[in-house]
mmCIF file of C-alpha atoms and ligand atoms in Angstrom:
data_model
loop_
_atom_site.group_PDB
_atom_site.id
_atom_site.type_symbol
_atom_site.label_atom_id
_atom_site.label_comp_id
_atom_site.label_asym_id
_atom_site.label_seq_id
_atom_site.Cartn_x
_atom_site.Cartn_y
_atom_site.Cartn_z
ATOM 1 C CA MET A 1 72.071 45.473 64.682
ATOM 2 C CA ALA A 2 75.872 45.956 64.153
ATOM 3 C CA ALA A 3 78.436 42.804 63.808
ATOM 4 C CA GLU A 4 80.184 42.011 66.996
ATOM 5 C CA VAL A 5 83.778 42.670 66.654
ATOM 6 C CA ASN A 6 86.432 40.056 66.664
ATOM 7 C CA SER A 7 89.909 41.305 66.485
ATOM 8 C CA GLY A 8 91.946 37.936 66.482
ATOM 9 C CA LEU A 9 89.118 36.254 64.252
ATOM 10 C CA GLU A 10 89.105 33.318 66.462
ATOM 11 C CA GLY A 11 86.459 31.135 65.347
ATOM 12 C CA VAL A 12 86.328 32.741 61.868
ATOM 13 C CA VAL A 13 86.369 30.333 58.685
ATOM 14 C CA ALA A 14 87.764 32.062 55.827
ATOM 15 C CA ALA A 15 88.558 29.390 53.790
ATOM 16 C CA GLU A 16 87.964 25.888 53.066
ATOM 17 C CA THR A 17 91.379 23.794 52.413
ATOM 18 C CA THR A 18 92.505 20.032 51.797
ATOM 19 C CA ILE A 19 96.020 20.938 52.692
ATOM 20 C CA SER A 20 96.093 20.326 56.470
ATOM 21 C CA LEU A 21 93.988 19.446 59.513
ATOM 22 C CA VAL A 22 94.909 21.255 62.557
ATOM 23 C CA ASP A 23 92.920 19.484 65.193
ATOM 24 C CA GLY A 24 93.695 21.599 68.527
ATOM 25 C CA GLN A 25 91.092 19.552 70.818
ATOM 26 C CA ALA A 26 92.809 16.004 70.262
ATOM 27 C CA GLY A 27 96.449 17.985 69.329
ATOM 28 C CA ARG A 28 96.480 16.144 65.740
ATOM 29 C CA LEU A 29 98.148 17.561 62.719
ATOM 30 C CA LEU A 30 97.638 16.140 59.252
ATOM 31 C CA TYR A 31 98.906 17.100 56.069
ATOM 32 C CA ARG A 32 96.466 15.803 53.502
ATOM 33 C CA GLY A 33 95.673 13.241 55.779
ATOM 34 C CA TYR A 34 99.038 12.033 56.865
ATOM 35 C CA GLU A 35 99.992 12.154 60.598
ATOM 36 C CA ILE A 36 102.756 14.491 61.190
ATOM 37 C CA GLY A 37 104.660 12.336 63.633
ATOM 38 C CA ASP A 38 104.987 9.549 60.698
ATOM 39 C CA LEU A 39 105.822 12.002 58.308
ATOM 40 C CA ALA A 40 108.515 13.544 60.587
ATOM 41 C CA ALA A 41 109.905 10.030 61.561
ATOM 42 C CA HIS A 42 109.288 8.318 57.677
ATOM 43 C CA GLY A 43 109.210 11.193 55.159
ATOM 44 C CA SER A 44 111.253 13.928 53.711
ATOM 45 C CA TYR A 45 110.868 17.265 53.598
ATOM 46 C CA ASP A 46 111.282 17.091 49.829
ATOM 47 C CA ARG A 47 108.612 14.934 49.464
ATOM 48 C CA VAL A 48 106.450 16.724 51.955
ATOM 49 C CA VAL A 49 106.846 19.766 49.386
ATOM 50 C CA GLY A 50 105.168 17.520 46.732
ATOM 51 C CA LEU A 51 102.403 16.067 48.856
ATOM 52 C CA LEU A 52 101.691 19.848 49.637
ATOM 53 C CA LEU A 53 101.740 21.132 46.523
ATOM 54 C CA ASP A 54 100.481 18.248 44.136
ATOM 55 C CA GLY A 55 98.231 16.719 46.759
ATOM 56 C CA GLU A 56 99.597 13.157 46.573
ATOM 57 C CA TRP A 57 102.509 11.362 48.198
ATOM 58 C CA PRO A 58 105.099 11.577 45.819
ATOM 59 C CA ALA A 59 106.243 8.287 44.295
ATOM 60 C CA ARG A 60 109.970 8.829 44.774
ATOM 61 C CA ASP A 61 111.936 10.441 46.925
ATOM 62 C CA GLU A 62 113.384 13.546 44.927
ATOM 63 C CA VAL A 63 115.219 16.453 46.011
ATOM 64 C CA LEU A 64 113.810 19.891 44.843
ATOM 65 C CA PRO A 65 116.073 21.622 41.947
ATOM 66 C CA ALA A 66 118.565 24.141 43.285
ATOM 67 C CA ALA A 67 118.231 27.805 42.945
ATOM 68 C CA SER A 68 120.773 29.993 41.984
ATOM 69 C CA LEU A 69 121.312 33.456 43.072
ATOM 70 C CA THR A 70 121.134 36.001 40.432
ATOM 71 C CA PRO A 71 123.473 38.818 40.474
ATOM 72 C CA SER A 72 120.500 41.412 41.351
ATOM 73 C CA VAL A 73 119.633 39.231 44.614
ATOM 74 C CA LEU A 74 123.133 39.023 45.323
ATOM 75 C CA SER A 75 123.687 42.659 45.123
ATOM 76 C CA ALA A 76 120.545 43.440 47.077
ATOM 77 C CA LEU A 77 122.170 41.230 49.969
ATOM 78 C CA ARG A 78 125.510 42.638 49.600
ATOM 79 C CA GLY A 79 123.977 46.053 49.679
ATOM 80 C CA LEU A 80 122.315 45.459 53.441
ATOM 81 C CA PRO A 81 124.414 46.486 56.209
ATOM 82 C CA THR A 82 126.001 43.261 57.819
ATOM 83 C CA SER A 83 124.136 43.954 60.978
ATOM 84 C CA VAL A 84 120.478 43.529 59.592
ATOM 85 C CA ALA A 85 118.531 40.342 60.961
ATOM 86 C CA PRO A 86 118.824 37.291 58.345
ATOM 87 C CA LEU A 87 115.099 37.282 58.267
ATOM 88 C CA ASP A 88 114.762 40.991 57.198
ATOM 89 C CA ALA A 89 117.598 39.930 54.510
ATOM 90 C CA MET A 90 115.455 36.826 53.251
ATOM 91 C CA ARG A 91 112.480 39.007 52.627
ATOM 92 C CA THR A 92 114.994 41.549 50.929
ATOM 93 C CA GLY A 93 116.650 38.763 48.722
ATOM 94 C CA ILE A 94 113.121 37.138 47.963
ATOM 95 C CA SER A 95 111.679 40.871 47.112
ATOM 96 C CA ALA A 96 114.727 41.483 44.529
ATOM 97 C CA TYR A 97 114.324 37.633 42.931
ATOM 98 C CA GLY A 98 110.348 38.450 42.391
ATOM 99 C CA ALA A 99 110.936 41.982 41.037
ATOM 100 C CA GLU A 100 113.645 40.321 38.724
ATOM 101 C CA ARG A 101 111.380 37.272 37.667
ATOM 102 C CA ARG A 102 108.261 38.758 37.081
ATOM 103 C CA LEU A 103 106.056 35.828 38.380
ATOM 104 C CA ASP A 104 102.832 35.358 36.413
ATOM 105 C CA TRP A 105 99.404 35.078 37.743
ATOM 106 C CA PRO A 106 97.609 32.849 38.752
ATOM 107 C CA PRO A 107 100.733 30.990 40.752
ATOM 108 C CA ASN A 108 101.916 27.535 39.877
ATOM 109 C CA ALA A 109 103.586 24.794 41.870
ATOM 110 C CA GLU A 110 106.759 25.418 39.643
ATOM 111 C CA GLN A 111 106.877 29.026 40.995
ATOM 112 C CA ALA A 112 106.230 27.526 44.248
ATOM 113 C CA ARG A 113 109.401 25.171 44.066
ATOM 114 C CA GLU A 114 111.588 28.040 42.622
ATOM 115 C CA LEU A 115 110.847 29.998 45.875
ATOM 116 C CA ILE A 116 110.926 27.051 48.222
ATOM 117 C CA ALA A 117 114.514 26.328 46.771
ATOM 118 C CA LEU A 118 115.245 30.040 47.041
ATOM 119 C CA GLY A 119 115.282 30.217 50.822
ATOM 120 C CA PRO A 120 118.192 28.173 51.529
ATOM 121 C CA ALA A 121 120.494 29.789 49.202
ATOM 122 C CA VAL A 122 119.362 33.347 50.125
ATOM 123 C CA VAL A 123 119.652 32.739 53.913
ATOM 124 C CA GLY A 124 122.624 30.902 53.787
ATOM 125 C CA ALA A 125 124.289 33.715 51.155
ATOM 126 C CA PHE A 126 123.537 36.208 53.519
ATOM 127 C CA ALA A 127 124.703 34.363 56.589
ATOM 128 C CA ARG A 128 128.351 34.062 54.867
ATOM 129 C CA VAL A 129 128.339 37.868 53.175
ATOM 130 C CA ARG A 130 127.817 39.298 56.449
ATOM 131 C CA ASP A 131 130.969 37.354 58.210
ATOM 132 C CA GLY A 132 132.689 38.732 54.741
ATOM 133 C CA LYS A 133 132.809 35.110 52.894
ATOM 134 C CA GLN A 134 131.889 34.236 49.384
ATOM 135 C CA PRO A 135 128.410 32.838 48.834
ATOM 136 C CA VAL A 136 128.738 29.173 48.287
ATOM 137 C CA ASP A 137 127.954 28.138 44.500
ATOM 138 C CA SER A 138 124.245 26.530 44.676
ATOM 139 C CA ALA A 139 124.928 23.554 42.240
ATOM 140 C CA GLU A 140 127.344 22.407 44.890
ATOM 141 C CA GLY A 141 124.477 21.266 47.350
ATOM 142 C CA ALA A 142 122.116 20.363 44.466
ATOM 143 C CA HIS A 143 122.317 16.455 45.668
ATOM 144 C CA LEU A 144 120.918 17.556 49.066
ATOM 145 C CA GLY A 145 117.592 17.947 50.250
ATOM 146 C CA VAL A 146 116.228 21.655 50.744
ATOM 147 C CA ALA A 147 117.162 21.218 54.715
ATOM 148 C CA GLY A 148 120.798 20.087 54.454
ATOM 149 C CA ARG A 149 121.239 22.488 51.459
ATOM 150 C CA LEU A 150 120.629 25.114 54.363
ATOM 151 C CA LEU A 151 123.449 23.801 56.197
ATOM 152 C CA HIS A 152 125.793 23.645 53.288
ATOM 153 C CA ALA A 153 124.927 27.159 51.771
ATOM 154 C CA ILE A 154 125.997 28.393 55.466
ATOM 155 C CA SER A 155 129.242 26.558 56.231
ATOM 156 C CA GLY A 156 130.317 25.539 52.583
ATOM 157 C CA GLU A 157 130.777 22.337 53.927
ATOM 158 C CA GLU A 158 129.176 18.515 53.399
ATOM 159 C CA PRO A 159 126.697 18.818 56.383
ATOM 160 C CA ASP A 160 127.151 16.048 58.960
ATOM 161 C CA GLU A 161 124.187 13.423 58.302
ATOM 162 C CA ALA A 162 122.499 13.204 61.750
ATOM 163 C CA GLN A 163 122.410 17.140 61.497
ATOM 164 C CA ALA A 164 120.942 17.144 58.387
ATOM 165 C CA ARG A 165 118.614 14.280 58.818
ATOM 166 C CA ALA A 166 117.352 16.376 62.307
ATOM 167 C CA LEU A 167 116.893 19.708 60.357
ATOM 168 C CA ASP A 168 114.854 17.765 57.667
ATOM 169 C CA ALA A 169 112.676 16.304 60.178
ATOM 170 C CA TYR A 170 112.175 19.836 61.569
ATOM 171 C CA PHE A 171 111.452 21.409 58.198
ATOM 172 C CA THR A 172 108.646 18.532 57.781
ATOM 173 C CA VAL A 173 107.125 19.423 61.062
ATOM 174 C CA CYS A 174 107.026 23.264 60.330
ATOM 175 C CA ALA A 175 105.746 23.209 56.705
ATOM 176 C CA GLU A 176 102.383 23.523 56.960
ATOM 177 C CA HIS A 177 100.025 24.559 59.719
ATOM 178 C CA GLY A 178 96.832 25.920 58.532
ATOM 179 C CA LEU A 179 95.504 29.600 58.616
ATOM 180 C CA ASN A 180 98.068 30.710 60.855
ATOM 181 C CA ALA A 181 99.341 34.399 60.790
ATOM 182 C CA SER A 182 101.488 34.096 58.398
ATOM 183 C CA THR A 183 99.599 31.967 56.004
ATOM 184 C CA PHE A 184 96.497 33.958 56.256
ATOM 185 C CA THR A 185 98.677 36.987 54.879
ATOM 186 C CA THR A 186 99.918 34.682 51.694
ATOM 187 C CA ARG A 187 95.912 34.016 51.175
ATOM 188 C CA VAL A 188 95.073 38.162 51.796
ATOM 189 C CA ILE A 189 98.078 38.982 49.275
ATOM 190 C CA THR A 190 96.971 36.430 46.958
ATOM 191 C CA SER A 191 93.469 37.110 46.996
ATOM 192 C CA THR A 192 94.221 40.278 45.242
ATOM 193 C CA GLN A 193 96.123 38.505 42.359
ATOM 194 C CA SER A 194 99.145 39.851 43.311
ATOM 195 C CA ASP A 195 102.084 37.528 42.838
ATOM 196 C CA LEU A 196 103.786 34.304 44.506
ATOM 197 C CA ALA A 197 106.891 36.188 45.577
ATOM 198 C CA SER A 198 104.923 39.271 46.945
ATOM 199 C CA ALA A 199 102.789 36.885 49.172
ATOM 200 C CA VAL A 200 105.794 35.159 50.361
ATOM 201 C CA CYS A 201 107.460 38.240 51.271
ATOM 202 C CA GLY A 202 104.456 39.478 53.034
ATOM 203 C CA ALA A 203 104.667 35.863 55.336
ATOM 204 C CA VAL A 204 108.066 36.401 56.107
ATOM 205 C CA GLY A 205 107.191 39.781 57.703
ATOM 206 C CA ALA A 206 104.181 38.091 59.696
ATOM 207 C CA LEU A 207 106.535 35.446 60.693
ATOM 208 C CA LYS A 208 109.090 37.821 62.324
ATOM 209 C CA GLY A 209 106.975 38.753 65.266
ATOM 210 C CA ARG A 210 107.587 36.872 68.777
ATOM 211 C CA LEU A 211 104.065 35.830 69.088
ATOM 212 C CA HIS A 212 104.615 33.886 66.084
ATOM 213 C CA GLY A 213 107.896 32.682 64.426
ATOM 214 C CA GLY A 214 110.362 34.994 66.545
ATOM 215 C CA ALA A 215 110.000 32.529 69.844
ATOM 216 C CA PRO A 216 112.649 29.807 69.418
ATOM 217 C CA SER A 217 115.558 32.075 70.218
ATOM 218 C CA GLU A 218 113.679 33.482 73.293
ATOM 219 C CA VAL A 219 113.308 29.952 74.323
ATOM 220 C CA ARG A 220 117.004 29.438 74.401
ATOM 221 C CA ASP A 221 117.573 32.585 76.115
ATOM 222 C CA GLN A 222 115.028 31.711 78.552
ATOM 223 C CA LEU A 223 117.079 28.279 79.423
ATOM 224 C CA THR A 224 120.031 30.124 79.546
ATOM 225 C CA GLN A 225 118.712 32.570 82.184
ATOM 226 C CA ILE A 226 117.172 29.562 83.966
ATOM 227 C CA GLY A 227 120.551 27.735 83.910
ATOM 228 C CA ASP A 228 119.652 24.813 86.449
ATOM 229 C CA VAL A 229 116.516 23.093 87.253
ATOM 230 C CA ASP A 230 116.923 23.925 90.646
ATOM 231 C CA HIS A 231 116.156 27.806 89.627
ATOM 232 C CA ALA A 232 113.104 27.057 87.322
ATOM 233 C CA GLU A 233 110.539 27.638 89.725
ATOM 234 C CA GLN A 234 111.713 30.865 91.157
ATOM 235 C CA TRP A 235 112.608 32.180 87.609
ATOM 236 C CA ILE A 236 109.230 30.981 86.218
ATOM 237 C CA ARG A 237 107.002 32.227 89.155
ATOM 238 C CA GLY A 238 109.085 35.864 88.969
ATOM 239 C CA ALA A 239 108.387 35.947 85.220
ATOM 240 C CA LEU A 240 104.366 35.155 85.369
ATOM 241 C CA ALA A 241 104.318 37.449 88.532
ATOM 242 C CA ARG A 242 105.699 40.206 86.149
ATOM 243 C CA GLY A 243 103.209 39.499 83.522
ATOM 244 C CA GLU A 244 105.711 37.948 81.316
ATOM 245 C CA ARG A 245 104.994 35.028 78.745
ATOM 246 C CA LEU A 246 106.974 31.668 78.878
ATOM 247 C CA MET A 247 108.242 31.336 75.656
ATOM 248 C CA GLY A 248 107.478 27.760 73.962
ATOM 249 C CA PHE A 249 104.061 27.805 75.658
ATOM 250 C CA GLY A 250 100.785 28.276 75.016
ATOM 251 C CA HIS A 251 98.765 28.355 71.356
ATOM 252 C CA ARG A 252 95.877 29.636 69.820
ATOM 253 C CA VAL A 253 94.568 26.575 68.384
ATOM 254 C CA TYR A 254 96.276 23.781 70.477
ATOM 255 C CA LYS A 255 94.233 23.093 73.892
ATOM 256 C CA THR A 256 96.867 20.259 74.546
ATOM 257 C CA MET A 257 100.221 19.504 73.923
ATOM 258 C CA ASP A 258 101.228 20.712 70.295
ATOM 259 C CA PRO A 259 101.866 17.383 68.241
ATOM 260 C CA ARG A 260 104.793 19.255 66.514
ATOM 261 C CA ALA A 261 106.494 19.752 69.964
ATOM 262 C CA ALA A 262 106.144 15.851 70.502
ATOM 263 C CA ALA A 263 107.632 14.923 67.098
ATOM 264 C CA LEU A 264 110.581 17.514 67.989
ATOM 265 C CA ARG A 265 111.193 16.172 71.182
ATOM 266 C CA GLN A 266 111.821 12.798 69.740
ATOM 267 C CA VAL A 267 114.187 14.433 66.869
ATOM 268 C CA ALA A 268 116.266 16.469 69.719
ATOM 269 C CA GLU A 269 116.567 12.859 71.427
ATOM 270 C CA ARG A 270 117.543 10.846 68.334
ATOM 271 C CA LEU A 271 120.057 14.028 67.278
ATOM 272 C CA ALA A 272 121.700 14.077 71.022
ATOM 273 C CA ALA A 273 123.731 17.164 70.406
ATOM 274 C CA ASP A 274 124.028 18.272 74.057
ATOM 275 C CA ALA A 275 122.718 15.776 76.491
ATOM 276 C CA ASP A 276 122.723 18.490 79.396
ATOM 277 C CA TRP A 277 121.026 20.878 77.529
ATOM 278 C CA LEU A 278 118.048 18.706 76.741
ATOM 279 C CA GLN A 279 117.712 17.252 80.003
ATOM 280 C CA LEU A 280 117.379 20.782 81.158
ATOM 281 C CA ALA A 281 114.802 21.757 78.458
ATOM 282 C CA ILE A 282 112.782 18.542 79.656
ATOM 283 C CA ASP A 283 112.784 19.022 83.622
ATOM 284 C CA VAL A 284 112.111 22.934 83.033
ATOM 285 C CA GLU A 285 109.199 22.038 80.963
ATOM 286 C CA ASP A 286 107.564 19.882 83.603
ATOM 287 C CA VAL A 287 108.301 22.806 86.461
ATOM 288 C CA ALA A 288 106.840 25.103 83.669
ATOM 289 C CA LEU A 289 103.529 23.091 82.755
ATOM 290 C CA ARG A 290 102.890 22.965 86.345
ATOM 291 C CA LEU A 291 103.273 26.574 87.232
ATOM 292 C CA LEU A 292 100.941 27.729 84.089
ATOM 293 C CA ALA A 293 98.437 25.301 85.251
ATOM 294 C CA GLU A 294 98.391 27.205 88.451
ATOM 295 C CA HIS A 295 98.706 30.363 86.836
ATOM 296 C CA LYS A 296 95.533 30.012 84.461
ATOM 297 C CA PRO A 297 93.649 27.068 85.623
ATOM 298 C CA ASP A 298 91.169 28.091 83.027
ATOM 299 C CA ARG A 299 93.303 28.257 80.167
ATOM 300 C CA PRO A 300 95.480 24.925 78.945
ATOM 301 C CA LEU A 301 99.030 26.321 78.248
ATOM 302 C CA LYS A 302 100.747 23.499 76.883
ATOM 303 C CA THR A 303 104.011 23.245 75.098
ATOM 304 C CA ASN A 304 104.391 24.514 71.461
ATOM 305 C CA VAL A 305 106.398 23.523 68.608
ATOM 306 C CA GLU A 306 109.037 26.507 69.393
ATOM 307 C CA TYR A 307 110.037 25.056 72.659
ATOM 308 C CA TYR A 308 111.576 21.631 71.175
ATOM 309 C CA ALA A 309 112.166 23.390 67.836
ATOM 310 C CA SER A 310 114.911 25.460 69.647
ATOM 311 C CA ILE A 311 116.534 22.543 70.865
ATOM 312 C CA VAL A 312 116.824 20.869 67.483
ATOM 313 C CA LEU A 313 117.938 24.100 65.952
ATOM 314 C CA ASP A 314 120.489 24.726 68.548
ATOM 315 C CA GLY A 315 121.706 20.835 68.098
ATOM 316 C CA VAL A 316 122.414 21.562 64.360
ATOM 317 C CA GLY A 317 124.866 24.522 65.016
ATOM 318 C CA LEU A 318 122.605 27.252 64.016
ATOM 319 C CA LEU A 319 123.385 30.537 65.266
ATOM 320 C CA THR A 320 120.217 31.672 67.121
ATOM 321 C CA ASP A 321 119.377 34.711 64.683
ATOM 322 C CA LEU A 322 118.838 31.790 61.892
ATOM 323 C CA TYR A 323 116.363 30.149 63.849
ATOM 324 C CA THR A 324 113.342 32.176 62.562
ATOM 325 C CA PRO A 325 114.964 32.284 58.817
ATOM 326 C CA ALA A 326 114.887 28.387 58.886
ATOM 327 C CA PHE A 327 111.555 28.434 60.343
ATOM 328 C CA ALA A 328 110.323 30.379 57.234
ATOM 329 C CA VAL A 329 112.227 28.227 54.539
ATOM 330 C CA ALA A 330 110.684 25.406 56.056
ATOM 331 C CA ARG A 331 107.306 27.403 55.906
ATOM 332 C CA THR A 332 107.365 28.467 52.386
ATOM 333 C CA ALA A 333 106.066 25.004 51.525
ATOM 334 C CA GLY A 334 102.680 25.662 53.257
ATOM 335 C CA TRP A 335 102.516 29.625 52.386
ATOM 336 C CA THR A 336 102.734 28.802 48.343
ATOM 337 C CA ALA A 337 100.397 25.539 48.815
ATOM 338 C CA HIS A 338 97.678 28.013 50.130
ATOM 339 C CA SER A 339 98.610 30.634 47.599
ATOM 340 C CA LEU A 340 97.728 28.102 44.967
ATOM 341 C CA GLU A 341 94.585 26.828 46.681
ATOM 342 C CA GLN A 342 93.631 30.473 47.197
ATOM 343 C CA ALA A 343 94.047 31.460 43.569
ATOM 344 C CA GLU A 344 92.205 28.277 42.294
ATOM 345 C CA HIS A 345 89.340 28.790 45.037
ATOM 346 C CA GLY A 346 89.179 31.851 47.113
ATOM 347 C CA ARG A 347 87.859 35.418 46.545
ATOM 348 C CA LEU A 348 89.264 38.713 47.667
ATOM 349 C CA ILE A 349 89.632 38.715 50.907
ATOM 350 C CA ARG A 350 88.066 42.093 52.502
ATOM 351 C CA PRO A 351 86.616 42.078 56.156
ATOM 352 C CA ASP A 352 84.810 44.953 57.638
ATOM 353 C CA SER A 353 85.703 47.318 60.453
ATOM 354 C CA ARG A 354 83.514 49.037 62.552
ATOM 355 C CA TYR A 355 83.813 52.859 62.993
ATOM 356 C CA VAL A 356 84.459 54.054 66.472
ATOM 357 C CA GLY A 357 86.237 57.204 65.764
ATOM 358 C CA PRO A 358 84.423 60.812 66.134
ATOM 359 C CA GLU A 359 81.115 61.501 64.107
ATOM 360 C CA GLN A 360 81.554 63.862 60.984
ATOM 361 C CA ARG A 361 82.600 67.419 62.149
ATOM 362 C CA PRO A 362 83.717 70.581 60.460
ATOM 363 C CA LEU A 363 87.460 71.067 60.315
ATOM 364 C CA PRO A 364 88.994 73.815 62.550
ATOM 365 C CA THR A 365 89.310 77.223 61.110
ATOM 366 C CA PRO A 366 92.624 78.459 60.337
ATOM 367 C CA ALA A 367 93.472 80.745 63.264
HETATM 368 N N1 ACO B 401 103.041 32.154 79.092
HETATM 369 C C1 ACO B 401 102.268 32.882 80.082
HETATM 370 N N2 ACO B 401 100.992 33.465 79.935
HETATM 371 C C2 ACO B 401 100.341 33.167 78.866
HETATM 372 C C3 ACO B 401 101.082 32.597 77.852
HETATM 373 C C4 ACO B 401 102.606 31.909 78.044
HETATM 374 N N3 ACO B 401 103.287 31.378 77.265
HETATM 375 N N4 ACO B 401 100.498 32.392 76.821
HETATM 376 C C5 ACO B 401 99.093 32.636 77.069
HETATM 377 N N5 ACO B 401 99.278 33.327 78.227
HETATM 378 C C6 ACO B 401 98.130 34.157 78.956
HETATM 379 C C7 ACO B 401 98.163 35.454 78.739
HETATM 380 O O1 ACO B 401 98.935 35.995 79.152
HETATM 381 C C8 ACO B 401 96.479 35.447 78.893
HETATM 382 O O2 ACO B 401 96.408 36.090 80.182
HETATM 383 P P1 ACO B 401 95.170 37.364 80.459
HETATM 384 O O3 ACO B 401 93.858 36.493 79.892
HETATM 385 O O4 ACO B 401 95.175 37.006 81.700
HETATM 386 O O5 ACO B 401 95.561 38.429 79.493
HETATM 387 C C9 ACO B 401 95.880 34.219 78.002
HETATM 388 O O6 ACO B 401 97.138 33.240 78.716
HETATM 389 C C10 ACO B 401 95.542 33.989 76.894
HETATM 390 O O7 ACO B 401 96.763 34.233 76.137
HETATM 391 P P2 ACO B 401 96.009 35.147 75.021
HETATM 392 O O8 ACO B 401 97.218 36.087 74.395
HETATM 393 O O9 ACO B 401 94.865 35.628 74.411
HETATM 394 O O10 ACO B 401 96.514 33.682 73.802
HETATM 395 P P3 ACO B 401 96.475 33.813 72.424
HETATM 396 O O11 ACO B 401 95.707 32.481 71.563
HETATM 397 O O12 ACO B 401 96.219 35.159 71.724
HETATM 398 O O13 ACO B 401 98.050 33.344 72.160
HETATM 399 C C11 ACO B 401 100.643 32.534 71.908
HETATM 400 C C12 ACO B 401 99.086 32.553 71.532
HETATM 401 C C13 ACO B 401 100.501 34.057 71.352
HETATM 402 C C14 ACO B 401 101.019 31.860 71.063
HETATM 403 C C15 ACO B 401 100.691 33.000 73.346
HETATM 404 O O14 ACO B 401 100.508 31.582 73.927
HETATM 405 C C16 ACO B 401 102.182 33.177 73.731
HETATM 406 O O15 ACO B 401 102.334 34.663 73.798
HETATM 407 N N6 ACO B 401 102.992 32.241 73.707
HETATM 408 C C17 ACO B 401 104.194 32.702 74.141
HETATM 409 C C18 ACO B 401 105.369 32.948 72.971
HETATM 410 C C19 ACO B 401 105.267 31.699 71.794
HETATM 411 O O16 ACO B 401 105.774 30.658 72.448
HETATM 412 N N7 ACO B 401 105.140 32.091 70.819
HETATM 413 C C20 ACO B 401 105.072 30.775 69.593
HETATM 414 C C21 ACO B 401 103.958 30.415 69.278
HETATM 415 S S1 ACO B 401 104.085 28.868 68.273
HETATM 416 C C22 ACO B 401 103.768 29.348 66.321
HETATM 417 O O17 ACO B 401 103.665 30.509 66.458
HETATM 418 C C23 ACO B 401 104.818 28.567 65.481
#
């Protein structure tokens, strides 16, 4: 009998990993045994990078070496129309870097650190180039962590400490998340013995979609349209009746509140950038959860990471089209950690498909 088709691959176990535990039933996320709330409150992203890549909590709180943009990466970014999405520019910049660097197989932690450090430099440079400004010299932000460096590379100024801390916690929370679509993409690419830069480029492409990393700017649009909690019920009922999805809710794995959403709500509360905006988000969340439970009684649809991510990213002053690039910079840690693990233990990933097209038939004879 033919195998059953499982087009979303739910329940399919395609790898053993020691990198993170995503416990969808209990709403728990651990990086190598450490709980995400603890890491967000007491760790730092650069240290989390060490944990993910090397397996143990680094003894010292060091920042990653900064990456300088080579002339070919800069000319690739400058060659793009200023209207392109910054996430596409990030993919282009990493692609140019990978083409020039020709990273060897198998991938290693040093290559991974290079690519993680490249992210803020590329995104910041494009954000400035499209505004007609000169990119910032990466060495000027080298004392900062990766998250602070992103703010510095965009503004050219020393970031506000509270904002840099909030973005660092956001980066920590988004660094890794099991075999999600973009991470699976890196594992597929790495399984062919392609290089690490190609794996990251593929992952950026997978992250771009609104069902994955493209949601936080839509959460912002949603809250802007609702505007006032008194309109929330009517607005949400209308959206659900039209068959639309509420952005920032639902998850393939979590059947309860996404623990990252809880951690980011605390980050947003500590940052307190715009108290009214945060209060609107909290009030709208309550209404949304009630109406989603009514709408799909058999399917738990709870708050996901993107909901409060949107509030934090807004609070640190990022433009909405830089939300997903910020996510991509943070997630480069998880992508590359999985690539290293795949290269060490995995085999070529090559599932089957069931053919449901026409039976063999003759080509039509020419008229
Ligand atoms: N709002 C309204 N209905 C929803 C939502 C939502 N946010 N999420 C799922 N549903 C409904 C679907 O319409 C579907 O209904 P149906 O069975 O009548 O067709 C049912 O719940 C099951 O949905 P699936 O698409 O099968 O669930 P899946 O596990 O594939 O989707 C996903 C998970 C993509 C996150 C989904 O919940 C969604 O689209 N959410 C909104 C977008 C979003 O917030 N994305 C960010 C995700 S977090 C991240 O990737 C980092």
